[in-house]
Amino acid sequence: MAADAEWLKRIRAGDRRTIARAISAVENDAARAEVLREALAAHLGRAHVVGITGPAGAGKSTLVNALVGELLARGHKVAIVAVDPSSPFTGGAVLGDRIRMAEHQANERVFIRSLAARGHAGGVSRATAQVIDVLDAAGFDLILVETVGAGQSDVAIAKLARTRVVVYPPGLGDEVQALKAGVLEIADILVVNKADLPGAERTARDLLSMPARRGTEHKRLVLKTVSTTGDGVAKLADAIAAHKMQRVASA
Amino acid sequence: MSEFASTYPPKVIVTKIGFDGHDRGSRLVAAFLRDAGMEVIYTPPWQEVATVVKLAIEEDAEVIGISSLATDHLLVPRLMTALRDAGVNDVQVIVGGIVPALDEKLLLDAGVARVFHPGTSLEDIAAEIRALSARARAMRSSELQ
Amino acid sequence: MNKPDEAQLFDSDVQQAERRWQQAYDATASSAQRSINRSGIEIKPLYTPHDRAREDFFDDVGFPGAYPNTRGIYASMHRGRSWTQRQLIGWGVPEDYNKRLKEILAHGGTALSLIPCNSVYRGYDADEVPPELLGTCGVVVNSIEDMDIALADVPLDRISCALNDPSPFTLLALLLAVAKRRNIPWQKITGTSNQSDYLSHCVANHMFFRLALPGARRVLTDHIQFANESLPGWNPLSVVGQHTQQAGATPAEAMGFTVAAALQYAEDCIARGMDPDRFLPRFTFFFDISISFFEEIAKFRAGRRLWARLARERLGAKDARSWRFKFHGQTSGVDLTRQQPLNNIARVTAQAMAGIFGGLQSLHTDGYDEAVSVPTAEAARIAIATQNILREEAQLTDVIDPLGGSYYVETLTDRMQEEIEAVIARIDAAGGMFKAVEDGLVQRMIGESALAHQSKIESGEQTVVGVNAYQIDEDPQKYRSQPYPDPAAIDAQCARLKAFKQNRSKPDAANALDDLARSAQGTSNVMASIVTAAEAGATHGEICAVLRRELGFGQPLAIV
């Protein structure tokens, strides 16, 4: 227990090694995870957890990279959890998302951790929830949880976030109709990235016109961004901040 | 019932430091390690030494695999020093690629665990990484954390 | 065969003879053993006139120097003028380059090729990088003074210079500045911006400083335009098949990607308002030559024939010079081994022969120590001697396209062309090479092929002598490798750079760099501004820094 008190102290002080070790513990060691969960419980609630997902080709990683830049400029301490699928056959994974945030690798106010999904949705979402808690206790005021695609684990993880952002490429057309289920349903902010390409306006309109989830006043916001130039990224950061206030206000 | 695996996959970084850009080898190794059940943090070439240290810390990596074609291995001693200065003493470092025999000694003396030369089978590399991952874990569990 | 019935009789005789042969073959050979080349084409044990039954001689084979150039782009090819012996040289400081260059020229090299240090490739000056990495794999050249020393006593108006000089072509700018200093008119400068193909750098090798893709696209088009207008003897474009093939693409894929990239560049020039008959004659190509002997020969013949067709029919070029597929070949280092390195001399010989039979215009042969280090002087000498022996002892230049007409080679040429066209069609369907690279399609295809090839080696299906077969116990220390540059020489080089920056006119350099920035922000020809900046004393690193800032730095798409 003394070791855990020491760990907690270091986590709260922002010691990266200990934060990383704690994350590994919640990923890999059930007994440890439980002990840590208790220790961290009193120090949670400060971070704004933002889920970011979207289909391949949306330029999601470039957008996250640009968003992180904007958030850092606004003085935030940002943690990014990048979740990638594990091979169902071998259990291995190539975790290559963080490399797309090359610009921010060296920044001291950024902590990036890659997670492999390791099997079914339930498992990864429990581990991710605890990883978020570690980062919350460590004092990061924004935690971006990035998942690829729109699979089951993505929905499970998205539910962990307070603000859910889904990023689309332009030109989806009829596919928008097919996307009703899953992540789109629970999205708070929809982003059409690569908005300089043809079809962006149409896609934005299509997304906006989709019916909201039944039984909710779920107001969907649709934004357009060009992640390579930074267009619209400030607005996205504003929308995320506004959404936090909105949720807090309605709590 | 615990949903956690009782043995979890080795955590390996596959990266390139320095200026060379040939990444055929590192890509093949990363894919092979994934297929061998490991979790691989894969980076493109030209990573700074400081970045690799940060990666190793944040990802809690057990093994760092440096791929070097064109004398970039000469930077590895700097990496070893940077890891030590950051208090990272249990991460195992291996180097694979074109390393002249004399330089191999230089790297081993600097603390590199193993140097692989062209023609090594991917299977042998994976086996070594598995062993080094176990070594790193043993070192960690014997620490006071 | 004048009469149809004679032809029919002959054909039926051939078929019968073929059946008899097949029976005899099946009785003795292990007919279960299939042979499939690297591009996935099945190779039969024998080819006969039957395989050529549907050949159209003039469309498919024809004569050298006549459309579609299958047998060679010139009428006389190597018989009239040998291939250029252009060995890559680069190591240490400018004085080292100059010394090795003179040795090579004395031993039979006929043109120069300059490889800059990796730090230069990455866009940095010597004072911006860890000193232990300087000069180990290429020569450090950052300023007009460095270029002047590297090319001391070299008659720039008489010798062709290939500069391994990707975007933004600062080495060319320094060369032009030196020429001006020596009162050599730019019209007399001949050579190539070797490996100037940014798309190949984005998908493979990645060695070279790269601007973000849109920026690189603009700089290359400016570069081609500038050269077309001011440097009549210069080839601004060298489209690279070597990178993708060395990264794992099959020979057919490598040719397909290269031709698709060339089409993209041509279309970009046409969109700029340039005339194909003006820029196409200055398009050149640069290929890997693997040890898959006949496959490489067929690859080159197919590529040459295909390019002639595409240039004429797809790009609308009317001048015969626009249809010519000029290429440099380099023996493939990927096939060479660290184990029993002297075996590599045999490998390089086979590769070189394939390139020669394939009809290349210039050739680089690797040193046998390629898998160990930058070539030692001895290895470099043997590499050049190999070319001399092939030309003067084996007399490989006596006959133009000697394998033309071979039932096998002509059939394989046709099959390779089909595979190459399939790759190009796939790229076209993806929206062209630029888009395909942006989307990662090319990178994925290369990765798959690399994995397939490696699997064959791991399983032993593909033998590599000394590595997975015929191994011996050997002492790796036995083979000398090229030592690293003397730290004192590197220190002196850094001091020289410092002095250069002190002694030049700072306002001139600063103003030129400001002009360059403005040019990059606008639409004027940025290459012209790069050259002016080099003349004004701006260094390579300074020019690259401005362009990185203005046009953005490109990140490779790392796809595993």
PDB file of C-alpha atoms in Angstrom, chain A residues 21 28 118, chain B residues 5-12 37-39 60-63 90-92 129-143 145:
ATOM      1  CA  ARG A  21       3.488   2.579 -15.237  1.00  0.00           C
ATOM      2  CA  ASN A  28      -2.285  -5.620 -17.544  1.00  0.00           C
ATOM      3  CA  ARG A 118      -6.983  -6.462 -27.100  1.00  0.00           C
TER       4      ARG A 118
ATOM      5  CA  ALA B   5      -5.005 -11.222 -19.762  1.00  0.00           C
ATOM      6  CA  SER B   6      -2.747 -12.923 -17.303  1.00  0.00           C
ATOM      7  CA  THR B   7       0.165 -12.658 -19.638  1.00  0.00           C
ATOM      8  CA  TYR B   8       0.160  -9.573 -21.742  1.00  0.00           C
ATOM      9  CA  PRO B   9       1.949  -8.914 -25.030  1.00  0.00           C
ATOM     10  CA  PRO B  10       5.495  -7.595 -25.146  1.00  0.00           C
ATOM     11  CA  LYS B  11       5.591  -3.826 -25.769  1.00  0.00           C
ATOM     12  CA  VAL B  12       8.157  -2.865 -28.385  1.00  0.00           C
ATOM     13  CA  GLY B  37       1.499 -11.298 -30.922  1.00  0.00           C
ATOM     14  CA  MET B  38       3.394  -8.223 -29.757  1.00  0.00           C
ATOM     15  CA  GLU B  39       2.272  -4.615 -29.381  1.00  0.00           C
ATOM     16  CA  ASP B  60       6.126   2.090 -20.943  1.00  0.00           C
ATOM     17  CA  ALA B  61       8.021   0.175 -23.586  1.00  0.00           C
ATOM     18  CA  GLU B  62      10.089  -2.875 -22.695  1.00  0.00           C
ATOM     19  CA  VAL B  63      12.248  -3.036 -25.799  1.00  0.00           C
ATOM     20  CA  ASP B  90      15.286  -1.236 -17.662  1.00  0.00           C
ATOM     21  CA  VAL B  91      14.339  -0.681 -21.293  1.00  0.00           C
ATOM     22  CA  GLN B  92      16.284  -3.082 -23.522  1.00  0.00           C
ATOM     23  CA  ILE B 129      12.735  -9.473 -28.320  1.00  0.00           C
ATOM     24  CA  ARG B 130      10.558 -11.870 -26.380  1.00  0.00           C
ATOM     25  CA  ALA B 131      13.498 -12.757 -24.160  1.00  0.00           C
ATOM     26  CA  LEU B 132      14.408  -9.090 -23.663  1.00  0.00           C
ATOM     27  CA  SER B 133      10.816  -8.207 -22.813  1.00  0.00           C
ATOM     28  CA  ALA B 134      10.910 -10.849 -20.095  1.00  0.00           C
ATOM     29  CA  ARG B 135      14.183  -9.409 -18.851  1.00  0.00           C
ATOM     30  CA  ALA B 136      12.709  -5.910 -18.648  1.00  0.00           C
ATOM     31  CA  ARG B 137       9.683  -7.193 -16.742  1.00  0.00           C
ATOM     32  CA  ALA B 138      11.891  -9.070 -14.313  1.00  0.00           C
ATOM     33  CA  MET B 139      13.883  -5.899 -13.664  1.00  0.00           C
ATOM     34  CA  ARG B 140      10.688  -3.958 -13.036  1.00  0.00           C
ATOM     35  CA  SER B 141       9.074  -6.362 -10.656  1.00  0.00           C
ATOM     36  CA  SER B 142      12.210  -6.380  -8.568  1.00  0.00           C
ATOM     37  CA  GLU B 143      12.177  -2.589  -8.278  1.00  0.00           C
ATOM     38  CA  GLN B 145       8.263   0.474  -8.364  1.00  0.00           C
TER      39      GLN B 145
END
